[in-house]
Backbone as a ProteinNet text record, in pm:
[ID]
protein_1_A
[PRIMARY]
DGRALPADALRANVTALGRHLLTSGMIGCFLSHRRCWLKCVETGQPLIVFEDDAVLMPEFRRRLQAAMADLPEAWDVLLLGAFGCVRPDGIYGPGGIFRLFGWMGGGTRRIRTLPGRAGLHVPWRPYGTHAYMVSPSGAKKLLAACPRANYHVDNVAWGVKSLNLYCVHPLMAKQTHSDTTVGGLSGEEWIPKFFTQVDPYTGVSFSWAWNTPVIKLGPSGILLTVGRSFGSGMIALAAAILHAVLTRSPTALIAWAVYAIAFGATIRILSTQR
[TERTIARY]
5801.8	5901.1	5887.8	5894.4	5873.8	5976.9	6081.6	6215.5	6165.5	6066.7	6023.7	5902.2	5879.9	5741.8	5796.7	5735.3	5789.5	5734.2	5776.5	5748.8	5584	5527.2	5375.3	5308.3	5336.3	5279.2	5308.6	5443.8	5469.4	5382	5346.9	5263.1	5124.3	5107.6	4974.5	4927.3	5036.8	5017.5	5096.6	5169.9	5266.2	5234.6	5214.5	5182.8	5316.4	5303.9	5408.2	5538.9	5505.1	5586.8	5659	5545.1	5604.8	5702.5	5699.8	5807.2	5926.3	5950.5	6068.3	6129.8	6028.7	6074.9	6061.6	6005.2	5977	6085.7	6109.4	6231.1	6130.8	6188.3	6105.2	6045.4	6113.9	6073.4	5930.7	5960.3	5781	5699.5	5715.7	5635.5	5579.2	5641.2	5610.8	5526.6	5576.4	5514.9	5382.9	5344.4	5219	5136.7	5195.3	5111.8	5078	5176.8	5141.5	5009.4	4992.6	4901	4755.9	4773.7	4664	4607.3	4699	4646.4	4581.9	4604.3	4557.3	4417.4	4414.4	4261.7	4178.2	4213.4	4144.2	4100.5	4181	4138.2	4054.3	4050.3	3938.7	3816.4	3802.3	3681.6	3628	3736.9	3677.4	3602.3	3666.7	3615.6	3495.5	3487.6	3372.5	3393.7	3519.1	3563.1	3662.9	3675.5	3771.6	3900.3	4008.4	4143	4231.1	4318.4	4436.4	4552	4634.2	4753.6	4883.3	4972.1	5104.8	5214.4	5289.4	5420.3	5509.9	5635.6	5738.5	5806.1	5824.5	5889.3	5813.4	5670	5595.9	5611.2	5619.5	5633.3	5528.2	5445.7	5330.8	5360.5	5287.8	5279.7	5211.6	5249.5	5193.6	5067.7	4996	4822.4	4796.7	4856.3	4783.3	4638.3	4620.5	4488.8	4379.8	4404.4	4308.9	4246.1	4351.2	4343.9	4279.9	4340.7	4262.7	4116.5	4056	3937.2	3847.2	3919.9	3859.3	3822	3933.9	3908.3	3845.9	3814.5	3729.1	3532.9	3547.4	3393	3370.9	3463.9	3446.3	3445.7	3457.5	3457.8	3339.1	3312.3	3166	3115.7	3007.5	2949.2	3004.3	3012.7	3095.5	3221	3285.4	3414.6	3496	3614.8	3664.4	3809.9	3908.9	4047.6	4067.2	4111.3	4163.6	4350.6	4396.8	4532.6	4592	4654	4716.7	4843.3	4901.9	5044.4	5054.2	5145.9	5120	5242.8	5307.3	5364.4	5344.5	5421.4	5346.7	5287.2	5174.4	5083.9	4960.9	4993.9	4902.3	4856.7	4934.1	4903.2	4781.8	4698.4	4576.9	4588.3	4683.6	4735.5	4801.9	4814.4	4861.4	4998.4	5102.2	5230.7	5304.4	5348.8	5406.5	5565.7	5595.5	5762.9	5826.9	5968.9	6029.1	6006.3	5983.9	5948.6	5834.7	5739.4	5630.2	5694.8	5796.1	5849.1	5773.9	5712.2	5625.8	5496.1	5450.5	5367.4	5390.1	5523.2	5593.5	5551.9	5568.7	5548.2	5400.8	5303.7	5161.6	5139.7	5167.3	5120.9	5179.6	5289.5	5356.1	5272.9	5236.4	5152.2	5003.8	4960.6	4810.1	4726.9	4591.9	4497.7	4486	4509.8	4496.5	4334.9	4321.4	4205.5	4181	4042.9	4036.2	4036.3	4144	4157.4	4031.5	4017.4	3841.1	3859.7	3817.6	3822.9	3693.4	3667.5	3520.2	3458.5	3337.1	3318.6	3288.6	3332.1	3311.4	3396.3	3512.4	3596.7	3727.1	3775	3925.6	4009.3	4023.4	4121.2	4133.4	4043.2	4012.8	3999.5	4065.6	4065.2	4097.3	4048.7	4076.3	4200.3	4329.6	4447.3	4441.8	4536.8	4573	4589	4699.2	4786.9	4895.2	4819.5	4887.2	4980.9	5108.7	5157.6	5195.7	5240.6	5274.7	5159.6	5210.6	5109.7	5157.3	5248.3	5290.1	5196.5	5095.3	4976.3	4843.8	4746.7	4611.9	4520.5	4385.3	4285.6	4183.5	4129.6	4069.9	3931.5	3822.8	3694.1	3678.1	3585.7	3562.1	3513.5	3429.9	3424	3521.6	3612.9	3736.6	3831.8	3851.6	3913.5	3861	3748.5	3690.2	3705.7	3702.2	3748.9	3881.6	3991	4126.7	4160.7	4103.5	4111.4	4075.2	3958.8	3921.3	4015.7	4062.3	4128.3	4281.8	4338.5	4492.1	4468.9	4409.8	4452.3	4580.4	4662	4830.1	4908.4	5039.5	5142.4	5159.2	5167.3	5215	5318.5	5303.6	5407.8	5418.9	5449.1	5468.6	5308.1	5283.1	5143.4	5077.9	5130.5	5092.5	5048.3	5153.6	5125.8	4989.5	4979.4	4836.8	4696.2	4739.4	4617	4563.4	4620.1	4572	4559.1	4577.6	4545.8	4418	4346.5	4209.9	4104.4	4040.5	3968.4	3830.3	3791.9	3647.4	3675.9	3799.2	3799.1	3762.5	3691.5	3632.4	3768.4	3866.8	3977.7	4007	4063.6	4058.2	4189.5	4237.4	4387.6	4344.2	4423.6	4401.5	4524.6	4475.4	4582.1	4582.8	4678.6	4835.1	4853.8	4957.9	4972.7	4979.5	4918.6	4937.9	5064.8	5111.9	5220	5315.5	5471.1	5565.6	5617.2	5743.2	5814.9	5957.5	6030.1	6180.3	6254	6206.5	6307.1	6410.6	6442.5	6582.3	6629	6525.1	6553.7	6467.2	6449	6364.5	6374.9	6256.4	6241.4	6199.9	6186.1	6101.4	6247.7	6352.7	6443	6546.6	6531.4	6624.1	6738.8	6833.5	6958.2	6969.8	7078.3	7088.4	7197.3	7199.8	7318.3	7286.6	7323.9	7310.2	7412.6	7525	7647.2	7719.4	7689.3	7747.3	7673.8	7525.2	7406.3	7436	7486.2	7498	7360.1	7396.7	7280	7171.6	7193.3	7112	7023.1	7044.6	6962.8	6892.9	6896.6	6848.3	6696.4	6625.2	6488.2	6418.3	6359.4	6300.5	6180.1	6103.5	5962.9	5915.7	5949.9	5913	5798.1	5688.3	5517.5	5515.8	5569.6	5540.7	5657.7	5766.2	5875.7	5979.3	5962.3	6008.1	6158.3	6265.4	6416.8	6468.7	6570.8	6646.6	6725.2	6750.4	6806.5	6690.3	6548.8	6439.9	6439.4	6410.4	6399.3	6540.4	6626.4	6745.4	6737.4	6730.4	6739.3	6609.8	6507	6396.4	6384.5	6343.1	6347	6263.3	6244	6158.9	6128.8	6245.1	6234.4	6356.4	6355.2	6484.5	6481.7	6572.8	6592.1	6668.3	6576.4	6589.7	6608.8	6643.2	6637.9	6782.5	6871.7	6979.6	7046.4	6950.1	7025.8	7033.6	7047.5	7050.4	6912.4	6910.1	6832.2	6815.3	6703.9	6711.6	6617.9	6670.6	6586.8	6561.7	6443.8	6385.3	6525.3	6586.1	6686.8	6788.7	6838.3	6937.5	6868.7	6742.4	6670	6661.8	6607.3	6586.4	6723.7	6812.4	6937	7020.4	7011.9	7063.3	6988.7	6861.9	6758.3	6798.7	6800.5	6833.2	6984.6	7091.3	7225.9	7206.8	7132.3	7141.3	7062.9	6967.9	6881.5	6973.8	7041.8	7161	7251.3	7308.5	7381.3	7290	7202.5	7110.5	7099.4	7076.8	7063.1	7168.1	7280.7	7426	7454.5	7412.1	7448.4	7381.7	7234.2	7178.1	7211.8	7263.9	7306.8	7445.7	7508.8	7658.6	7629.6	7566.4	7549.2	7435.4	7325.7	7215.2	7127.5	7144.1	7073.3	6976.7	6859.1	6778.7	6763.4	6860.5	6872.3	6877.4	6966.9	6967.4	6877.5	6819	6686.7	6568.8	6551.2	6446	6477.1	6612.8	6634.6	6607.2	6625.3	6620.7	6452	6378.8	6261	6171	6234.3	6171.6	6211.9	6323.3	6373.5	6272.9	6262.3	6156.9	6014	5959	5828.8	5796	5932.9	5903.7	5918.2	6026	6017.4	5879.6	5829.8	5685.7	5589.3	5590.3	5506.1	5528.7	5640.1	5681.7	5578.1	5620.3	5555.2	5416.3	5359.6	5213.3	5156.1	5210.4	5178.7	5179.6	5301.1	5315.9	5201.2	5144.8	5079.4	4926.1	4896.9	4761	4742.7	4862.6	4839.9	4789.8	4704.1	4633.4	4654.8
10679.3	10678.5	10606.9	10629.9	10539	10443.2	10437.9	10335.5	10225.5	10246.5	10145.7	10064.8	10071.6	10004.5	9879.7	9768.1	9655.4	9656.8	9569	9556.8	9546	9480.8	9464.1	9611.9	9653.5	9795.1	9911.7	9903.4	9978.8	9964.3	9870.2	9842.9	9897.2	9864.9	9899.1	10044.1	10099.8	10269	10377.2	10289.3	10395.7	10353.5	10450	10414.4	10347.9	10287.5	10203.2	10323.6	10423.5	10524.6	10600.1	10604	10655.8	10595.9	10455.7	10342.7	10375	10402.8	10414.9	10580	10681.7	10802.5	10901.8	10860.9	10953	10869.2	10973.6	10950.4	10891.9	10830.7	10769.7	10846.4	10998.2	11083.3	11170.3	11159.5	11192.6	11119.7	10968.2	10884.3	10881.3	10881.3	10904.9	11027.9	11140.9	11259.7	11227.2	11221.3	11176.4	11071.7	10985.5	10879.7	10925.3	11013.4	11097.2	11185.8	11243.2	11329.6	11259.8	11144.7	11068.8	10994.3	10973.5	10960.6	11051.5	11161.4	11304.8	11296.9	11293.2	11305.9	11166.5	11044.4	10952.3	10981.8	11050.5	11069.5	11186.2	11282	11383.4	11322.9	11224.7	11147.7	11065.2	11002.5	10916.5	10977.7	11118.2	11198.7	11287.2	11288.7	11414.8	11544.2	11601.4	11691	11775.1	11910.6	11960.6	11946.9	11949.6	11912.9	12006.8	12049.4	12148.3	12046.8	12077.8	11967	12049.5	12033.4	12110.4	12028.7	12044.6	11982	12038	11946.6	11985.3	12106.5	12149.2	12270.5	12403	12395.7	12510.6	12618.1	12698.3	12823.4	12930.1	12945.5	13037.3	13161.5	13240.6	13405.1	13457.9	13583.5	13636.1	13663.1	13628.8	13663	13512.7	13416.7	13303.2	13274	13228.8	13197.9	13303.5	13420.6	13496.4	13540.4	13540.7	13558.8	13392.8	13296.3	13169.4	13162.3	13226	13225	13314.6	13422.2	13530.1	13443.2	13371.8	13308.6	13193.2	13142.5	13032.7	13081.6	13202.4	13279.9	13305.4	13316.5	13396.4	13297.5	13178.3	13063.3	13031.8	13022.9	12966.3	12825.6	12802	12694.8	12582.8	12585.8	12473.6	12462.5	12462.8	12462.6	12338.2	12324.5	12176.5	12193.8	12277	12308.4	12463.5	12522	12627.4	12652.6	12681.5	12717.3	12806	12775.9	12867.1	12901.7	12820.8	12868.9	12788.5	12858.9	12834.7	12885.1	12825.2	12888.7	12856.4	12915.3	12916.8	13031.5	13028.5	13119.9	13119.8	13208.9	13229.7	13380	13462.9	13585.3	13624.4	13722.7	13764.5	13858.8	13931.6	14054.1	13990.6	13830.7	13791.9	13820.6	13869.9	13852.6	13721.3	13656.4	13531.5	13502.9	13552.8	13533.7	13636.1	13630	13735.8	13705.7	13812.4	13817.2	13704.7	13667.3	13579.2	13439.4	13400.2	13280	13166.4	13189.7	13063.1	13013.1	13100.3	13084	12949.3	12953.6	12823.4	12688.9	12681.6	12580.5	12557.9	12660.1	12627.8	12567.2	12604	12555.1	12417.5	12385.5	12264.8	12145.8	12194.8	12112.6	12095.2	12181.1	12201.9	12234.1	12213.2	12229.7	12373.6	12454.4	12604.4	12646.6	12768.7	12823.7	12952.1	12977.9	13126.2	13218.9	13320.4	13377.2	13448.9	13442	13504.1	13555.4	13672.1	13739	13707.7	13707.3	13682	13827	13839.6	13994.2	13981.7	14073.1	14088.2	14010.8	13974.2	13878.3	13884.8	14010.2	14044.4	13941.4	13861.1	13780.5	13653.3	13622.9	13499.2	13514.2	13432	13426.1	13276.5	13267.4	13156.6	13146.9	13118	13121.7	13042.1	13069	13054.7	12890	12884.8	12745.3	12733.4	12687.5	12684.8	12561.5	12575.5	12438.1	12472.9	12354	12345.6	12244.4	12190.3	12133.8	12151.7	12266.5	12257.6	12327.3	12392.4	12430.4	12450.7	12362.3	12388.3	12309.9	12350.3	12318.6	12216.9	12122	12028.1	11992.9	11991.1	11961	11822.8	11766.5	11606.2	11595.8	11681.4	11664.3	11687.1	11772.8	11807.4	11687	11607.3	11499.6	11364.8	11364.8	11272	11280.3	11403.9	11443.9	11411.7	11456.9	11419.5	11261.8	11188.2	11031	10975.1	11025.7	10983.5	11008.3	11126.3	11169.6	11150.7	11110.3	11070.1	10935.9	10849.8	10699.3	10657.6	10674.6	10626.1	10763.1	10745.6	10829.6	10812.8	10945.6	10944.7	11058.2	11169.3	11270.8	11359.7	11449.1	11560.8	11574.1	11541.1	11557.4	11678	11801.3	11974.8	11942.9	11918.3	11914.5	11846	11725.6	11651.9	11698.4	11721.3	11754.2	11875.8	11973	12142.9	12128.9	12049.6	12045.6	11997	11915	11882.4	11949.3	11967.5	12089.8	12101.9	11968.7	11985.9	12031.9	12065.4	12104.9	12258.2	12273.9	12422.9	12451.7	12517.2	12563.6	12693.2	12738.7	12870.8	12911.5	13042.1	13070.6	13194.8	13228.5	13325.2	13406.1	13547.9	13675.9	13781.2	13806.2	13738.7	13595.8	13546.8	13403.9	13404.9	13264.2	13271.6	13175.4	13124.5	13019.6	13016.7	12996.6	12973.2	12849.1	12844.3	12706.1	12746.5	12650	12694.2	12648	12513.9	12470.6	12413.8	12431.2	12413.4	12252.7	12164	12015.8	11944.7	11929	11869.9	11710.4	11644.5	11515.3	11441	11532.1	11452.4	11402.1	11420	11317.8	11419.1	11559.6	11667.9	11655.7	11772.1	11800.2	11907.8	11952.7	12060.3	12115.3	12238.7	12319.5	12438.5	12559.2	12696.7	12767.4	12738.9	12801.9	12888.9	12835.1	12909.3	13021.3	13061.4	13143.7	13273.1	13372	13505.3	13552.5	13607.5	13607.2	13740.8	13827.7	13895.5	13810.8	13668.5	13623	13484.3	13475.4	13372.9	13324.9	13482	13421.5	13483.6	13386.4	13421.6	13487.1	13464.4	13533	13569.5	13676	13735.2	13686.3	13715.7	13657.1	13535.5	13448.2	13290.8	13235.5	13321.2	13243.4	13181.5	13153.2	13050.6	13096.1	13006.1	13046.6	12974.1	13036.6	13028.8	12847.4	12818.2	12677	12571.4	12597.5	12523.9	12520.2	12623.7	12613.3	12539.4	12571.2	12500.1	12360.6	12296.8	12148.2	12079	12114.5	12003.5	11928	11806.7	11708.7	11722.5	11686.3	11682.2	11528.6	11454.9	11319.2	11254	11126	11044.6	10931.2	10918.5	10834.6	10708.7	10595.4	10481.8	10457.7	10354.8	10332.4	10407.8	10413.1	10488.2	10562.6	10617.3	10726.9	10839.3	10949.6	11076.7	11133.1	11261.8	11333.9	11438.9	11474.8	11608.6	11690.1	11809.5	11901.7	12014.8	12111.7	12188.5	12283.4	12341.6	12443	12411.8	12252.4	12238.4	12174.5	12146	12118.4	12261.4	12353.7	12494.3	12554.7	12553.8	12615.8	12540.4	12406	12359.8	12360	12385.3	12417	12545.4	12642.7	12750.5	12788.1	12712.6	12694.8	12646.2	12524.8	12466	12529.2	12611.3	12703.8	12812.1	12874.1	12965.5	12907.4	12797.9	12699.5	12675.7	12647.7	12605.4	12744.5	12864.1	12979.6	13001.1	13015.7	13045.8	12942.2	12820.6	12732.9	12775.2	12807.8	12818.5	12977.2	13052.4	13206.9	13166.2	13105.4	13043.3	12971.4	12868.1	12752.5	12775.7	12861.3	12885.4	12763.9	12684.5	12571.6	12566.9	12508.8	12512.8	12383.1	12297.6	12139	12163	12228.2	12234.9	12296.2	12368	12465	12362.6	12296.2	12166.3	12060.9	12017	11898.3	11982.4	12094.2	12163.5	12163.4	12198.5	12201.6	12072.8	11972.9	11832.7	11788.2	11792.6	11795.9	11838.8	12003	12079.4	11997.3	11972.8	11929.1	11777.9	11698.5	11577.7	11582.8	11676	11681.1	11749.8	11833.8	11867.5	11788.5	11690.4	11594.8	11494.3	11447.1	11378.2	11421	11540.9	11606.1	11579.3	11631.8	11618.6	11488.8	11382.4	11242.4	11178.4	11206	11164.7	11219.9	11352.8	11418.2	11386.8	11298.1	11281.1	11133.6	11051	10895.5	10858.2	10745.5	10728	10565.4
9425.1	9301.8	9212.9	9082.1	8973.4	8958	9038.4	9008.2	9130	9223	9294.4	9264.7	9125.4	9060.3	9003.1	9013	8951.1	8805	8742.3	8589.5	8565.8	8618.8	8629.6	8657.2	8750.4	8783.1	8686.8	8656.4	8541.2	8408.1	8363.4	8244.6	8279.3	8410.4	8445.2	8468.9	8495.3	8533.8	8436.9	8349	8247.4	8124.1	8017.7	7867.6	7793.4	7737.6	7639.1	7589.2	7537.6	7503.3	7648.1	7743.1	7884.8	7950	7939.1	7997.2	7940.7	7811.7	7746.8	7764.3	7746.9	7724.2	7868.3	7975.3	8072.3	8175.2	8283.3	8387.7	8495.2	8576	8694	8776.6	8800.7	8864.9	8782.5	8689.2	8608.9	8627	8627.6	8660.5	8803.9	8888.9	9015	9074.5	9001	9021.6	8974.8	8856.8	8791.8	8885	8894.7	9003.8	9139.1	9203.7	9313.9	9302.1	9217.2	9196.7	9160	9086.2	9072.8	9205.2	9315.8	9428.1	9505.4	9490.4	9546.7	9497.7	9362	9280.9	9352.7	9343.7	9402.7	9558.4	9644.3	9779.3	9788.4	9691.6	9668.4	9616.5	9574.1	9523.4	9643.5	9681.6	9827.3	9932.7	9963.5	10076	10022.7	9895.6	9837.5	9871.3	9925	9955.1	9891.1	9849.9	9780.2	9844.7	9753.4	9833.3	9779.5	9874.4	9856.6	9811.6	9719.4	9701	9682.5	9723.7	9760.7	9722.3	9642.5	9616.9	9733.5	9758.6	9879.8	9843.9	9710.7	9702.8	9666.2	9731.2	9684.2	9800.7	9790.7	9897.1	9861.1	9977.6	9992.9	10016.7	9945.5	9955.4	10059.7	10096.7	10227.5	10220.2	10335.9	10330	10266.8	10260.6	10191.4	10212.4	10352.6	10409.2	10372.5	10373.9	10374	10226.2	10120.4	9982.4	9957.9	9997.9	9982.5	10010.8	10104.6	10169.8	10062.8	10036.5	9929.6	9789.6	9746.6	9604.4	9601.7	9725.3	9719.5	9746.5	9806.4	9783.6	9648.5	9571.1	9418.5	9343.9	9389.4	9261.1	9215.4	9097.1	9015	9102.5	9084.6	9159.4	9100	8956.6	8865.4	8826.9	8952.5	8919.2	8926.7	8886	8918.4	8948.8	8909.6	8961.5	8978	9074.6	9110.9	9135.6	9034.8	9059.9	9139.8	9255.5	9354	9332.4	9240.3	9171.8	9040.7	8946.3	8820.9	8763.3	8617.3	8544.9	8390	8299.3	8166.9	8125.1	8043.7	8009.7	8089.4	8192.2	8305.9	8340.1	8320	8340.4	8261.6	8339.9	8281.6	8175.6	8169.1	8064.4	7941.4	7933	7810.3	7777.4	7873	7893.7	7923.1	7850.8	7863	7863.9	7950.4	7968.8	7872.2	7881.9	7788.5	7644.9	7568	7456.4	7410.4	7516.3	7474.4	7445.9	7521.3	7473.6	7513.2	7630	7691.9	7594.2	7505.5	7391.5	7324	7286.8	7224.5	7293.4	7431.5	7503	7518.2	7510.5	7500.8	7374.6	7266.6	7137.5	7134.5	7186.7	7188.1	7257.8	7383.7	7486.4	7424.9	7337.3	7317.1	7426.2	7423.2	7551.8	7594.2	7464.3	7516.3	7562.4	7620.1	7658	7622.8	7604.9	7561.1	7727.7	7714.8	7828.5	7890.3	7978.3	8014.7	8166.3	8209.8	8343.1	8378.7	8494.3	8544.9	8604	8551.7	8618.7	8757	8806.7	8958	9033.2	8969.4	9051.4	8982.2	9049.3	8973.3	9033	9113.8	9151	9078.9	9014.5	8948.1	8784.9	8699.6	8544.7	8517.3	8370.1	8292.8	8233	8269.7	8184.1	8028	7968.3	7830.4	7818.5	7892.2	7895.8	8027.6	8126.3	8248.3	8255.7	8368.2	8378.9	8502.7	8575.5	8728.4	8796	8896.7	8976.2	9136.5	9146.2	9284.2	9396.4	9330.9	9441.9	9371.1	9391.2	9351.4	9421.7	9394.8	9467.7	9392.1	9383.2	9300.8	9391.2	9310.2	9342.1	9321.6	9399.9	9357.4	9207.6	9168	8987.7	8933	8955.4	8871.8	8907.5	8996.3	9039.3	8934.5	8949.1	8859.3	8693.6	8681.2	8506.7	8502	8571	8594.2	8596.4	8667.4	8677.9	8564.4	8500.9	8371.4	8230.8	8256.9	8144.1	8125.5	8262.8	8290.9	8355.9	8305.1	8353.1	8381.4	8285.5	8311.4	8269.8	8339.4	8311.1	8171.2	8118.4	7979.5	7965.3	8033.1	8033.8	8140.4	8160.1	8281.2	8320.4	8448.9	8477.6	8472.3	8486.4	8442.6	8310.1	8243.8	8082.6	8051.8	8099.5	8049.9	8098.1	8268.1	8340.5	8280.7	8289.4	8277.6	8103.3	8052.5	7890.1	7866.2	7992.1	7982.4	7958.7	7806.3	7792.4	7863.3	7899.2	7990.3	8119.6	8174.1	8316.9	8314.6	8418.2	8474.6	8563.2	8474.4	8542.6	8570.8	8681.3	8700.6	8763.3	8777.1	8834	8915.3	9002.1	9102.4	9040.3	9073	9035.6	9155.5	9191.8	9152.6	9212.7	9184.9	9254.3	9404.1	9435.6	9613.6	9628.9	9555.8	9580.9	9457.7	9478.9	9382.4	9424.1	9328	9354.2	9359.6	9452.2	9464.4	9362.5	9272.5	9171.1	9216.6	9344.3	9407.1	9418	9422	9452.4	9352.7	9230.7	9128.8	9181	9182.8	9185.6	9062	8960.4	8829.1	8739.5	8785.6	8701.3	8633.8	8651.9	8572.7	8622.6	8570.9	8596	8706	8739.7	8848.7	8826.8	8899.8	8882.3	8826.4	8910.2	8876.7	8901.3	8927.8	8994.8	8871.5	8759.7	8638.4	8582.2	8621.8	8583.3	8653.3	8578.1	8634	8709.9	8838.2	8939.6	8866	8795.5	8723.6	8620	8596.7	8483.8	8576.3	8715.4	8746.5	8743.3	8716.7	8727.9	8588.1	8517.7	8398.5	8404.7	8473.3	8519.8	8624.2	8688.3	8836	8870.1	8762.9	8800.1	8845.1	8782.1	8823.2	8902.5	8910.5	8999.4	8900.2	8781.5	8704.2	8700.4	8732.3	8716.4	8621.2	8570.6	8459.9	8475.6	8598.7	8623.8	8592.2	8646.8	8613	8440.4	8401.1	8232	8167.2	8245.5	8181.5	8180.9	8320.9	8346	8363.8	8340.3	8375.4	8267	8260.6	8137.8	8053.7	7931.2	7835.1	7820.9	7779.4	7742.3	7786.6	7780	7852.7	7740.4	7650.9	7548.3	7582.3	7635.2	7657.6	7822.6	7848.3	7998.6	8097.1	7995.1	8074.1	7965.6	7877.2	7780.4	7786	7688.1	7667.8	7760.2	7857.5	7885.4	7815.1	7765.5	7691.7	7789	7787.3	7898.6	7824.6	7869.8	7810.2	7780.2	7841.2	7803.6	7692.9	7702.6	7619	7488.2	7494	7353.5	7295.5	7339.2	7298	7241.2	7340.2	7303.5	7190.3	7201.2	7068.8	6956.2	6951.5	6867.7	6790.5	6874.1	6798.7	6727.8	6798.2	6761.4	6632.6	6616.7	6490.1	6353.3	6428.8	6326.7	6268.7	6353.9	6313.2	6233.8	6224.1	6166.4	6011.5	6024.4	5894.5	5823.1	5862.9	5787.6	5731.2	5803.2	5764	5653.8	5664.4	5555.8	5426.2	5446.5	5322.8	5258.4	5336.1	5284.5	5203.5	5242.2	5199.4	5071.3	5072.7	4967.6	4883.8	4907.7	4847.3	4831.9	4936.9	4950.7	5064.9	5041.7	5145.7	5257.9	5183.9	5246.5	5399.6	5473	5606.8	5690.2	5648.5	5690.2	5698.5	5565.1	5566.8	5659.3	5688	5779.5	5935	5921.3	6083.9	6101.7	6006.1	5997.6	6035.7	5989.8	5996.9	6127.1	6186.5	6318.9	6407.6	6386.4	6487.7	6502.1	6362.6	6357.6	6441.8	6437.1	6482.9	6627.1	6664.8	6824.9	6886.6	6824.1	6872.8	6852.9	6746.5	6755.3	6857.4	6888.1	7002.4	7127.3	7171.1	7268.2	7294.1	7152.9	7147.3	7177.1	7116.8	7116.6	7247.3	7301.7	7455	7530.6	7523.1	7617	7595.7	7457.4	7455.6	7440.4	7461.7	7423.4	7602.2	7567.2	7695.6	7727.8
[MASK]
++++++++++++++++++++++++++++++++++++++++++++++++++++++++++++++++++++++++++++++++++++++++++++++++++++++++++++++++++++++++++++++++++++++++++++++++++++++++++++++++++++++++++++++++++++++++++++++++++++++++++++++++++++++++++++++++++++++++++++++++++++++++++++++++++++++++++++++++++

């Protein structure tokens, strides 16, 4: 729990921007995964990592054994569950919406299937650390590339281009999203039942997409979440377009573009600051 860290430990384990813009849950989650990578290096053996809200799919053990047998010799990370841009057919959420987060986070890869290994592929831009296997070599790369908590651990870790990262297909684990520990908001009672799941392939729910934190402004400031940021941004864009039509002035559209670029740049800077 990031709230339990004293000030000197925060300075040693969290970047300067992270100390001001991350929730304590985001910090705690990042450092917990670093501890797993350290254990992997210490034991010299591959390690399977599950978060507490991971749900295993049927025949998990059999499929895991098959995937391990098909892994290339020089593998670093095998994603057993993920979300974002992970489908091997290139379909990334409704209308391809997940591509936006891929571009914003950076660290995309060339989609690649493995000849003779139908159950494995290289994903374009994965997110999610709820279920994965890491090798000692992969753990060393992650520890070197992620020395301090600087943003969501999945955003940073799976964006490391030197990782030999693979993903199973179909996914072997999904996430409940019912009890977030990264400091987001909660509540889905108001969401229509037919709209509770955004992406059946990854299991991403609307409540997660709406409530998961992006950044926190100040120690006790405003929490910007994925859904609220995206939703308010689209409303602002519509208002800017209407303003431009009525006034024949691009001022509002320019202001919106500046905001969108600044917001995306903030995420990219957080993800790359070490």
